[in-house]
Tab-separated table of C-alpha atoms in Angstrom:
chain	number	residue	atom	x	y	z
A	1340	MET	CA	6.517	19.617	-8.559
A	1341	PRO	CA	3.117	19.251	-9.954
A	1342	MET	CA	1.071	16.083	-9.309
A	1343	SER	CA	1.257	15.016	-12.938
A	1344	GLN	CA	4.941	14.900	-12.473
A	1345	ASN	CA	4.565	11.867	-10.235
A	1346	LYS	CA	4.131	9.340	-12.848
A	1347	SER	CA	7.208	10.275	-14.891
A	1348	GLN	CA	9.142	10.613	-11.600
A	1349	PHE	CA	8.370	6.927	-10.772
A	1350	VAL	CA	9.330	5.814	-14.333
A	1351	ALA	CA	12.664	7.848	-14.157
A	1352	VAL	CA	13.644	6.541	-10.764
A	1353	ALA	CA	12.740	2.973	-11.868
A	1354	SER	CA	14.840	3.362	-15.085
A	1355	ILE	CA	17.733	4.630	-13.204
A	1356	ALA	CA	17.616	1.470	-11.052
A	1357	ALA	CA	17.486	-0.749	-14.124
A	1358	GLU	CA	20.421	1.142	-15.792
A	1359	LEU	CA	22.463	0.843	-12.577
A	1360	SER	CA	21.918	-2.792	-12.287
A	1361	ALA	CA	23.194	-3.112	-15.937
A	1362	VAL	CA	26.279	-1.099	-14.969
A	1363	MET	CA	26.861	-3.476	-12.083
A	1364	GLU	CA	26.807	-6.495	-14.471
A	1365	VAL	CA	29.214	-5.001	-16.770
A	1366	ALA	CA	31.544	-4.006	-14.061
A	1367	LYS	CA	31.590	-7.643	-13.008
A	1368	GLU	CA	32.452	-8.612	-16.571
A	1369	ILE	CA	35.360	-6.275	-16.406
A	1370	SER	CA	36.493	-7.901	-13.262
A	1371	LEU	CA	36.227	-11.237	-14.982
A	1372	ALA	CA	38.206	-9.996	-17.904
A	1373	ALA	CA	40.933	-8.741	-15.664
A	1374	ALA	CA	41.202	-12.188	-14.099
A	1375	ASN	CA	41.242	-13.840	-17.508
A	1376	ALA	CA	43.938	-11.405	-18.628
A	1377	LYS	CA	45.990	-11.972	-15.533
A	1378	ALA	CA	45.985	-15.794	-16.340
A	1379	ILE	CA	46.912	-15.262	-19.958
A	1380	ALA	CA	49.731	-12.760	-18.973
A	1381	PHE	CA	51.084	-15.319	-16.395
A	1382	ARG	CA	51.227	-17.973	-19.081
A	1383	ALA	CA	52.739	-15.500	-21.693
A	1384	GLY	CA	55.578	-14.776	-19.148
A	1385	GLU	CA	58.237	-12.357	-20.292
A	1386	LYS	CA	56.190	-11.696	-23.545
A	1387	ALA	CA	53.456	-10.055	-21.658
A	1388	ARG	CA	55.403	-8.463	-18.783
A	1389	GLY	CA	54.061	-4.978	-19.685
A	1390	PHE	CA	50.527	-6.428	-19.563
A	1391	GLN	CA	50.729	-7.772	-16.015
A	1392	PRO	CA	50.345	-4.552	-14.008
A	1393	ILE	CA	47.643	-3.487	-16.370
A	1394	THR	CA	45.513	-6.479	-15.375
A	1395	ASP	CA	45.645	-5.368	-11.663
A	1396	PHE	CA	44.688	-1.956	-12.733
A	1397	ILE	CA	41.699	-3.071	-14.749
A	1398	ASN	CA	40.656	-5.147	-11.753
A	1399	GLU	CA	40.929	-2.145	-9.322
A	1400	LEU	CA	38.751	-0.029	-11.711
A	1401	ALA	CA	36.187	-2.714	-11.782
A	1402	LYS	CA	36.137	-2.961	-8.039
A	1403	GLU	CA	35.952	0.750	-7.775
A	1404	THR	CA	32.955	0.993	-10.209
A	1405	ILE	CA	31.180	-1.885	-8.288
A	1406	GLU	CA	31.579	0.067	-4.978
A	1407	LEU	CA	30.497	3.379	-6.420
A	1408	VAL	CA	27.377	1.655	-8.018
A	1409	ASN	CA	26.548	-0.038	-4.752
A	1410	ASN	CA	26.534	3.341	-3.034
A	1411	ILE	CA	24.522	4.885	-5.905
A	1412	ASN	CA	21.991	2.043	-5.716
A	1413	GLU	CA	21.392	2.808	-1.949
A	1414	HIS	CA	20.833	6.503	-2.981
A	1415	ALA	CA	18.493	5.551	-5.886
A	1416	LEU	CA	16.448	3.318	-3.438
A	1417	LYS	CA	16.094	6.392	-1.096
A	1418	LEU	CA	14.991	8.393	-4.111
A	1419	TYR	CA	12.331	5.796	-4.913
A	1420	ARG	CA	11.073	5.785	-1.240
A	1421	LEU	CA	10.952	9.542	-1.333
A	1422	THR	CA	8.969	9.356	-4.568
A	1423	VAL	CA	6.388	7.008	-2.945
A	1424	LYS	CA	6.238	9.196	0.074
A	1425	GLU	CA	5.820	12.424	-1.927
A	1426	HIS	CA	3.081	10.677	-4.033
A	1427	ARG	CA	1.284	9.701	-0.798
A	1428	MET	CA	1.568	13.156	0.624
A	1429	SER	CA	0.326	14.773	-2.575
A	1430	GLU	CA	-2.650	12.302	-2.680
A	1431	ALA	CA	-3.430	13.106	1.018
A	1432	CYS	CA	-3.333	16.849	0.334
A	1433	LYS	CA	-5.580	16.416	-2.662
A	1434	ARG	CA	-8.138	14.504	-0.706
A	1435	PHE	CA	-8.062	16.650	2.406
A	1436	GLU	CA	-8.591	19.694	0.158
A	1437	LYS	CA	-11.524	17.893	-1.299
A	1438	VAL	CA	-13.009	17.175	2.231
A	1439	ALA	CA	-12.361	20.740	3.190
A	1440	VAL	CA	-14.725	21.927	0.353
A	1441	SER	CA	-17.322	19.223	0.615
A	1442	ALA	CA	-17.637	19.393	4.498
A	1443	SER	CA	-17.482	23.227	4.744
A	1444	ALA	CA	-20.835	23.170	6.407
A	1445	ALA	CA	-20.024	20.389	8.734
A	1446	PRO	CA	-19.826	21.418	12.396
A	1447	TYR	CA	-16.342	19.958	12.760
A	1448	ALA	CA	-14.957	20.914	9.426
A	1449	SER	CA	-12.176	23.190	10.846
A	1450	SER	CA	-10.821	20.376	12.763
A	1451	LEU	CA	-9.281	19.044	9.701
A	1452	THR	CA	-7.069	22.204	9.209
A	1453	PRO	CA	-4.042	20.978	11.222
A	1454	SER	CA	-3.951	17.641	9.309
A	1455	LEU	CA	-4.059	19.588	6.019
A	1456	GLN	CA	-1.385	21.809	7.062
A	1457	GLN	CA	0.826	19.063	8.276
A	1458	ALA	CA	0.324	17.146	4.997
A	1459	ARG	CA	1.245	20.124	2.974
A	1460	GLN	CA	4.392	20.659	5.059
A	1461	ARG	CA	5.341	17.029	4.770
A	1462	ARG	CA	4.835	17.267	1.006
A	1463	THR	CA	7.071	20.313	0.681
A	1464	ASP	CA	9.788	18.449	2.899
A	1465	CYS	CA	9.579	15.513	0.612
A	1466	ARG	CA	10.106	17.761	-2.505
A	1467	ARG	CA	13.018	19.416	-0.870
A	1468	GLN	CA	14.639	16.109	0.162
A	1469	PHE	CA	14.034	14.802	-3.294
A	1470	SER	CA	15.823	17.647	-4.949
A	1471	ARG	CA	18.839	17.271	-2.656
A	1472	HIS	CA	19.060	13.649	-3.326
A	1473	VAL	CA	18.836	14.133	-7.053
A	1474	SER	CA	21.816	16.553	-6.937
A	1475	GLU	CA	23.795	14.215	-4.899
A	1476	LEU	CA	23.029	11.381	-7.195
A	1477	LEU	CA	24.078	13.328	-10.184
A	1478	THR	CA	27.557	14.036	-8.494
A	1479	GLN	CA	27.877	10.330	-7.664
A	1480	LEU	CA	27.088	9.291	-11.247
A	1481	ALA	CA	29.659	11.682	-12.604
A	1482	ASP	CA	32.130	9.866	-10.185
A	1483	VAL	CA	31.340	6.617	-12.024
A	1484	MET	CA	32.263	8.153	-15.279
A	1485	HIS	CA	35.951	8.520	-14.198
A	1486	PRO	CA	36.872	4.837	-13.828
A	1487	ALA	CA	34.994	4.150	-17.051
A	1488	ARG	CA	37.119	6.830	-18.833
A	1489	ALA	CA	40.250	5.475	-17.251
A	1490	ALA	CA	39.298	1.946	-18.343
A	1491	ARG	CA	39.294	3.167	-22.056
A	1492	VAL	CA	42.668	4.644	-21.691
A	1493	ILE	CA	43.874	1.398	-20.251
A	1494	ALA	CA	42.251	-0.580	-22.962
A	1495	ALA	CA	44.261	1.517	-25.497
A	1496	ASN	CA	47.483	0.711	-23.530
A	1497	SER	CA	46.524	-2.901	-23.364
A	1498	ARG	CA	46.388	-3.051	-27.225
A	1499	ILE	CA	49.838	-1.752	-27.456
A	1500	GLU	CA	51.216	-4.265	-24.783
A	1501	ALA	CA	49.313	-6.976	-26.458
A	1502	SER	CA	50.964	-6.382	-29.747
A	1503	GLN	CA	54.277	-7.429	-28.214
A	1504	ALA	CA	52.837	-10.668	-26.729
A	1505	GLY	CA	53.650	-12.956	-29.709
A	1506	GLU	CA	51.260	-15.946	-29.878
A	1507	TYR	CA	49.252	-14.387	-27.020
A	1508	LEU	CA	48.421	-11.324	-29.120
A	1509	GLN	CA	44.973	-12.312	-30.081
A	1510	SER	CA	43.895	-13.387	-26.561
A	1511	LEU	CA	45.191	-10.202	-24.956
A	1512	GLN	CA	43.648	-8.143	-27.701
A	1513	ALA	CA	40.412	-9.718	-27.062
A	1514	VAL	CA	40.823	-8.720	-23.383
A	1515	ALA	CA	41.545	-5.218	-24.366
A	1516	GLU	CA	38.513	-5.115	-26.624
A	1517	SER	CA	36.282	-6.376	-23.948
A	1518	VAL	CA	37.326	-3.798	-21.425
A	1519	ASP	CA	36.936	-1.093	-23.941
A	1520	ASN	CA	33.435	-2.324	-24.922
A	1521	ALA	CA	32.448	-2.593	-21.196
A	1522	ALA	CA	33.795	0.905	-20.411
A	1523	GLN	CA	31.760	2.350	-23.322
A	1524	ILE	CA	28.537	0.596	-22.081
A	1525	ILE	CA	29.018	1.934	-18.558
A	1526	HIS	CA	29.675	5.371	-19.940
A	1527	ASP	CA	26.415	5.290	-22.023
A	1528	LYS	CA	24.233	3.796	-19.206
A	1529	VAL	CA	25.604	6.299	-16.671
A	1530	HIS	CA	24.918	9.108	-19.140
A	1531	LYS	CA	21.236	7.818	-19.582
A	1532	CYS	CA	20.807	7.895	-15.776
A	1533	ARG	CA	22.132	11.477	-15.617
A	1534	SER	CA	19.847	12.514	-18.403
A	1535	ALA	CA	16.800	10.829	-16.636
A	1536	LEU	CA	17.693	12.583	-13.460
A	1537	SER	CA	18.328	15.985	-15.097
A	1538	MET	CA	14.850	15.801	-16.727
A	1539	ILE	CA	13.274	15.339	-13.277
A	1540	ASN	CA	15.224	18.259	-11.961
A	1541	ALA	CA	14.317	20.431	-14.991
A	1542	VAL	CA	10.573	19.799	-14.432
A	1543	ASP	CA	10.927	20.147	-10.708
B	1313	MET	CA	-23.207	10.299	1.542
B	1314	LYS	CA	-26.285	9.169	3.238
B	1315	MET	CA	-26.090	8.999	7.038
B	1316	THR	CA	-28.412	6.933	9.034
B	1317	LYS	CA	-28.524	6.676	12.833
B	1318	ILE	CA	-29.208	3.288	13.851
B	1319	TYR	CA	-28.662	3.416	17.582
B	1320	GLU	CA	-29.066	6.356	19.898
B	1321	GLY	CA	-28.334	6.026	23.679
B	1322	ALA	CA	-25.424	7.142	25.776
B	1323	TYR	CA	-23.619	6.885	22.481
B	1324	GLN	CA	-24.513	6.487	18.748
B	1325	TRP	CA	-24.170	4.102	15.903
B	1326	ILE	CA	-24.262	5.749	12.491
B	1327	MET	CA	-24.313	4.089	9.176
B	1328	TYR	CA	-22.808	5.772	6.074
B	1329	GLY	CA	-23.364	4.554	2.599
B	1330	ARG	CA	-25.223	5.047	-0.683
B	1331	ASP	CA	-22.703	7.679	-1.835
B	1332	PRO	CA	-24.215	9.296	-4.904
B	1333	TYR	CA	-20.822	10.409	-6.199
B	1334	LYS	CA	-19.241	7.072	-5.964
B	1335	PRO	CA	-17.622	5.874	-9.345
B	1336	ASP	CA	-20.008	3.354	-10.907
B	1337	ASN	CA	-17.377	0.793	-11.395
B	1338	ILE	CA	-16.582	0.211	-7.712
B	1339	ILE	CA	-18.730	-1.842	-5.271
B	1340	ASP	CA	-20.991	0.091	-2.933
B	1341	THR	CA	-20.073	-0.118	0.615
B	1342	ASN	CA	-21.597	0.508	4.078
B	1343	GLN	CA	-19.351	2.200	6.748
B	1344	TYR	CA	-20.264	2.247	10.384
B	1345	VAL	CA	-19.249	4.678	13.125
B	1346	VAL	CA	-19.670	4.333	16.823
B	1347	ARG	CA	-19.592	7.777	18.392
B	1348	THR	CA	-19.246	8.101	22.107
B	1349	GLU	CA	-18.877	11.359	24.234
B	1350	ASN	CA	-15.336	11.999	23.158
B	1351	ARG	CA	-14.195	9.156	20.908
B	1352	CYS	CA	-15.104	7.680	17.494
B	1353	LEU	CA	-14.618	4.264	15.968
B	1354	LEU	CA	-14.726	3.798	12.175
B	1355	ILE	CA	-15.858	0.378	11.146
B	1356	ASP	CA	-14.537	-0.798	7.759
B	1357	PRO	CA	-13.861	2.902	6.600
B	1358	GLY	CA	-13.675	1.857	2.984
B	1359	GLY	CA	-11.458	2.146	0.006
B	1360	ILE	CA	-9.390	5.119	-1.331
B	1361	GLU	CA	-12.158	6.424	-3.480
B	1362	LEU	CA	-14.425	6.780	-0.467
B	1363	PHE	CA	-11.878	8.501	1.835
B	1364	ALA	CA	-12.947	12.058	1.049
B	1365	PRO	CA	-16.740	11.652	1.197
B	1366	MET	CA	-16.423	9.488	4.276
B	1367	LEU	CA	-14.332	11.828	6.206
B	1368	ALA	CA	-16.486	14.725	5.119
B	1369	ALA	CA	-19.542	12.830	6.440
B	1370	VAL	CA	-17.844	11.906	9.738
B	1371	LEU	CA	-16.898	15.596	10.445
B	1372	HIS	CA	-20.712	16.148	10.806
B	1373	HIS	CA	-20.377	13.991	13.897
B	1374	ALA	CA	-16.884	14.267	15.307
B	1375	PRO	CA	-13.786	16.334	15.047
B	1376	VAL	CA	-10.659	14.850	13.678
B	1377	ASP	CA	-8.887	14.475	16.924
B	1378	GLU	CA	-11.670	12.450	18.428
B	1379	ILE	CA	-11.684	9.826	15.655
B	1380	THR	CA	-9.452	7.544	17.679
B	1381	ASP	CA	-10.051	4.053	16.432
B	1382	LEU	CA	-10.423	2.238	13.134
B	1383	PHE	CA	-11.518	-1.330	12.608
B	1384	ALA	CA	-10.908	-3.405	9.523
B	1385	SER	CA	-12.904	-6.711	9.360
B	1386	HIS	CA	-10.414	-8.111	6.846
B	1387	GLN	CA	-7.875	-7.055	4.208
B	1388	ASP	CA	-9.851	-6.312	1.155
B	1389	PRO	CA	-9.345	-2.936	-0.697
B	1390	ASP	CA	-12.979	-1.915	-0.344
B	1391	ILE	CA	-12.606	-2.328	3.478
B	1392	ILE	CA	-9.263	-0.502	4.199
B	1393	SER	CA	-7.335	0.683	1.225
B	1394	SER	CA	-7.948	4.149	2.484
B	1395	LEU	CA	-5.590	3.273	5.563
B	1396	GLY	CA	-2.713	5.432	4.296
B	1397	LEU	CA	-4.838	8.506	4.004
B	1398	TRP	CA	-6.469	7.992	7.396
B	1399	GLY	CA	-2.884	7.711	8.752
B	1400	GLN	CA	-2.104	11.138	7.441
B	1401	ALA	CA	-5.467	12.677	8.859
B	1402	LEU	CA	-5.399	10.772	12.159
B	1403	PRO	CA	-1.688	10.163	13.213
B	1404	HIS	CA	-2.594	9.228	16.712
B	1405	ALA	CA	-5.371	6.637	15.830
B	1406	LYS	CA	-5.382	2.976	16.419
B	1407	LEU	CA	-6.186	0.306	13.676
B	1408	HIS	CA	-7.719	-2.811	15.076
B	1409	ALA	CA	-7.213	-5.569	12.468
B	1410	ALA	CA	-6.245	-9.315	12.293
B	1411	GLY	CA	-2.682	-9.959	13.406
B	1412	LEU	CA	-2.521	-12.283	10.559
B	1413	TRP	CA	-3.031	-9.425	7.981
B	1414	GLU	CA	-0.647	-6.970	9.508
B	1415	GLY	CA	2.163	-7.362	7.044
B	1416	PHE	CA	-0.336	-7.374	4.182
B	1417	LEU	CA	-2.347	-4.217	5.375
B	1418	ARG	CA	0.786	-2.287	5.738
B	1419	HIS	CA	1.207	-2.261	2.141
B	1420	PHE	CA	-1.706	0.398	2.064
B	1421	GLY	CA	0.548	2.664	4.151
B	1422	CYS	CA	0.476	2.519	7.928
B	1423	GLU	CA	3.342	4.572	9.190
B	1424	SER	CA	1.684	6.659	11.893
B	1425	ILE	CA	-1.386	4.751	12.956
B	1426	GLN	CA	-0.806	2.220	15.681
B	1427	TYR	CA	-1.561	-1.392	14.427
B	1428	VAL	CA	-3.454	-3.350	17.218
B	1429	PRO	CA	-3.290	-7.013	16.061
B	1430	ILE	CA	-6.412	-9.029	16.844
B	1431	PRO	CA	-5.588	-12.511	17.833
B	1432	ASP	CA	-7.659	-15.379	16.103
B	1433	ALA	CA	-9.855	-15.764	19.075
B	1434	GLY	CA	-11.073	-12.131	18.853
B	1435	GLY	CA	-11.065	-9.589	21.679
B	1436	VAL	CA	-12.563	-6.191	22.529
B	1437	ILE	CA	-12.396	-2.644	21.495
B	1438	ASN	CA	-12.648	-0.405	24.563
B	1439	LEU	CA	-13.942	3.148	23.687
B	1440	GLY	CA	-14.041	4.205	27.347
B	1441	SER	CA	-17.783	4.401	28.049
B	1442	VAL	CA	-18.465	1.500	25.782
B	1443	GLU	CA	-16.944	-1.989	25.134
B	1444	LEU	CA	-17.332	-3.682	21.904
B	1445	GLN	CA	-16.732	-7.428	21.259
B	1446	ILE	CA	-14.645	-8.569	18.396
B	1447	VAL	CA	-16.119	-11.795	17.204
B	1448	PRO	CA	-14.233	-14.239	14.958
B	1449	ALA	CA	-15.766	-14.933	11.577
B	1450	HIS	CA	-12.897	-16.667	9.892
B	1451	TYR	CA	-13.236	-17.930	6.363
B	1452	LEU	CA	-16.287	-15.849	5.906
B	1453	HIS	CA	-15.040	-14.883	3.530
B	1454	SER	CA	-11.491	-13.941	4.408
B	1455	SER	CA	-9.213	-16.468	6.184
B	1456	ALA	CA	-8.690	-13.962	9.061
B	1457	ASN	CA	-11.958	-12.192	9.441
B	1458	PHE	CA	-13.820	-10.392	12.344
B	1459	ASN	CA	-17.236	-9.032	13.140
B	1460	ILE	CA	-18.173	-6.646	15.926
B	1461	TYR	CA	-20.919	-7.139	18.452
B	1462	ASP	CA	-22.344	-4.347	20.692
B	1463	PRO	CA	-24.321	-6.055	23.536
B	1464	GLN	CA	-25.731	-2.733	24.616
B	1465	ALA	CA	-27.053	-1.503	21.333
B	1466	LYS	CA	-27.644	-5.102	20.167
B	1467	ILE	CA	-25.975	-4.362	16.899
B	1468	PHE	CA	-23.892	-7.098	15.173
B	1469	PHE	CA	-21.577	-5.793	12.399
B	1470	SER	CA	-21.296	-8.774	10.147
B	1471	GLY	CA	-18.760	-7.656	7.471
B	1472	ASP	CA	-19.497	-9.476	4.243
B	1473	ILE	CA	-21.875	-11.856	5.854
B	1474	GLY	CA	-25.421	-10.781	4.899
B	1475	ALA	CA	-24.063	-8.651	1.974
B	1476	ALA	CA	-26.197	-8.217	-1.043
B	1477	LEU	CA	-25.236	-6.984	-4.550
B	1478	GLU	CA	-27.698	-4.424	-5.778
B	1479	GLY	CA	-28.038	-1.181	-7.726
B	1480	PRO	CA	-27.401	2.275	-6.284
B	1481	GLY	CA	-29.922	4.143	-4.073
B	1482	GLN	CA	-31.485	1.204	-2.216
B	1483	PRO	CA	-33.113	1.380	1.216
B	1484	VAL	CA	-30.749	0.764	4.155
B	1485	PHE	CA	-32.996	-1.908	5.767
B	1486	VAL	CA	-34.351	-5.116	4.239
B	1487	GLU	CA	-38.131	-4.597	3.848
B	1488	ASN	CA	-39.201	-7.883	2.251
B	1489	PHE	CA	-36.774	-10.723	3.192
B	1490	ASP	CA	-38.068	-13.169	0.591
B	1491	ALA	CA	-37.478	-10.633	-2.179
B	1492	HIS	CA	-34.040	-9.893	-0.842
B	1493	VAL	CA	-32.863	-13.372	-0.854
B	1494	GLU	CA	-31.890	-13.475	-4.490
B	1495	LYS	CA	-29.614	-10.455	-4.120
B	1496	MET	CA	-27.611	-12.313	-1.534
B	1497	ARG	CA	-27.547	-15.882	-2.861
B	1498	PHE	CA	-24.704	-15.751	-5.438
B	1499	PHE	CA	-22.541	-13.529	-3.173
B	1500	HIS	CA	-22.610	-15.958	-0.291
B	1501	GLN	CA	-22.390	-19.083	-2.451
B	1502	ARG	CA	-19.272	-17.807	-4.311
B	1503	TRP	CA	-17.499	-15.660	-1.719
B	1504	MET	CA	-17.989	-17.840	1.321
B	1505	PRO	CA	-15.756	-20.876	1.061
B	1506	SER	CA	-16.633	-23.148	4.013
B	1507	ASN	CA	-19.871	-24.754	5.214
B	1508	GLN	CA	-18.192	-25.722	8.539
B	1509	ALA	CA	-17.074	-22.085	9.170
B	1510	LYS	CA	-20.609	-20.977	8.386
B	1511	ARG	CA	-22.191	-23.361	10.849
B	1512	VAL	CA	-19.821	-22.383	13.662
B	1513	TRP	CA	-20.440	-18.720	12.901
B	1514	ILE	CA	-24.234	-19.182	12.984
B	1515	ASP	CA	-24.162	-21.038	16.299
B	1516	ARG	CA	-22.015	-18.193	17.667
B	1517	VAL	CA	-24.442	-15.444	16.476
B	1518	ARG	CA	-27.472	-17.341	17.624
B	1519	SER	CA	-26.156	-17.188	21.140
B	1520	LEU	CA	-26.145	-13.442	21.057
B	1521	ASP	CA	-28.993	-10.969	21.435
B	1522	VAL	CA	-28.997	-9.208	18.054
B	1523	GLU	CA	-31.523	-6.513	16.996
B	1524	ILE	CA	-29.740	-5.230	13.944
B	1525	LEU	CA	-27.303	-7.304	11.707
B	1526	ALA	CA	-25.349	-4.811	9.813
B	1527	PRO	CA	-23.293	-5.968	6.759
B	1528	GLN	CA	-20.745	-4.072	4.848
B	1529	HIS	CA	-22.669	-4.213	1.459
B	1530	GLY	CA	-26.335	-4.012	0.843
B	1531	ARG	CA	-29.170	-3.659	3.510
B	1532	MET	CA	-29.150	-4.197	7.270
B	1533	PHE	CA	-31.501	-6.807	8.986
B	1534	LYS	CA	-33.701	-5.730	11.690
B	1535	GLY	CA	-35.768	-7.809	14.270
B	1536	ASP	CA	-37.155	-10.970	12.986
B	1537	ASP	CA	-35.212	-10.633	9.668
B	1538	VAL	CA	-31.974	-11.323	11.611
B	1539	LYS	CA	-33.259	-14.901	12.474
B	1540	ARG	CA	-34.593	-15.273	8.937
B	1541	PHE	CA	-31.242	-14.439	7.646
B	1542	LEU	CA	-29.429	-16.927	9.916
B	1543	ASP	CA	-31.935	-19.718	8.864
B	1544	TRP	CA	-31.479	-18.989	5.221
B	1545	PHE	CA	-27.739	-18.912	5.516
B	1546	GLU	CA	-27.701	-22.183	7.437
B	1547	ALA	CA	-29.581	-23.947	4.590
B	1548	LEU	CA	-27.374	-22.417	1.904
B	1549	GLN	CA	-24.497	-24.488	0.402
B	1550	VAL	CA	-21.495	-22.241	-0.033
B	1551	GLY	CA	-18.081	-22.752	-1.684
B	1552	ILE	CA	-19.646	-23.568	-5.090
B	1553	ALA	CA	-16.676	-22.777	-7.323
B	1554	VAL	CA	-14.953	-26.045	-6.817
């Protein structure tokens, strides 16, 4: 990874953190929608019997998403720390190389060599770790896509069940709509995260 | 970078400064090194921009593995923002700095260097063959601020006290004290907040035998100019911005 990559790497990692935080909010909204739907379905009684198990399923999906995003957040934080470390290592290498040139005539110039070699080694290690973490993060992000896709299917089923709920039709349809929207938002945001990460990997 | 030996005995004091390649928009700084037979202390080693020229200059006097100690008089970036880089170059070194600033200074990166917190009352830096006194200079200008006194060399490193703001390439010693005063006045009036702290510090320094007063910016004071500076500073009202 060239030095000029550092800046875009910082931006990419920060934008991933921002997108993930938005995903978390949306997942919480889904969880709330599930609780709301459950209350409506309870009131609707027999008319919304088909809807009741769906609400539990929506809630499970929201929980699963929140858990996955929590894990991914930890990973993203590691990625950020690695970016900072790699930046510091690159800076150290750059400055040590500068010293090696300007102090070439100094009596103790060669004493810097072990430090320079160590800094280069650490920089290489950082880059290797960074690439590994990016790959792992990409896999985890793909995992978040699954509950989001499932949520869309459930939303479609919810609409069908809602149509049989008489006077509760509108309320339950609204729930189905909000789950569908939320799932779409999660899908888009996760897709953005994956694109940002893929770009880092492509330049790497 | 210009290197000036200011004491030579069983060990040496060397002043580094007046770097001709320093970017114009950063303040000029003086760095000091105490070099013993097998150890080396860097006093206020400087900002990130100065790291490469400073290390290159020090390599004329000591190998990397003998640079064992760093001292930061306070937390400002021109003093010690190079800390993270020194940490990469000198993983076994110690940083002597105010305990009060530890959590702040670690923002510069301090993973491998050992942070030796200095208590408010000061302490010592033992370099084996020489022991230096860490003298409190709180609120001048930083709230946790220290100077260094070497009773053997009679050198007093005064940090920002005695500093002057002037153009590049100036001599390292004050040659005409009266002419120098105007280059120090605003710096001391604006950066130093407390007349009380100033009086306590002056009393403390007057009790010491000082041949050279060595600030972190500007020129050093030698012989009678040390006393002239203390008298001038005593009469100066500081903390003018309120």
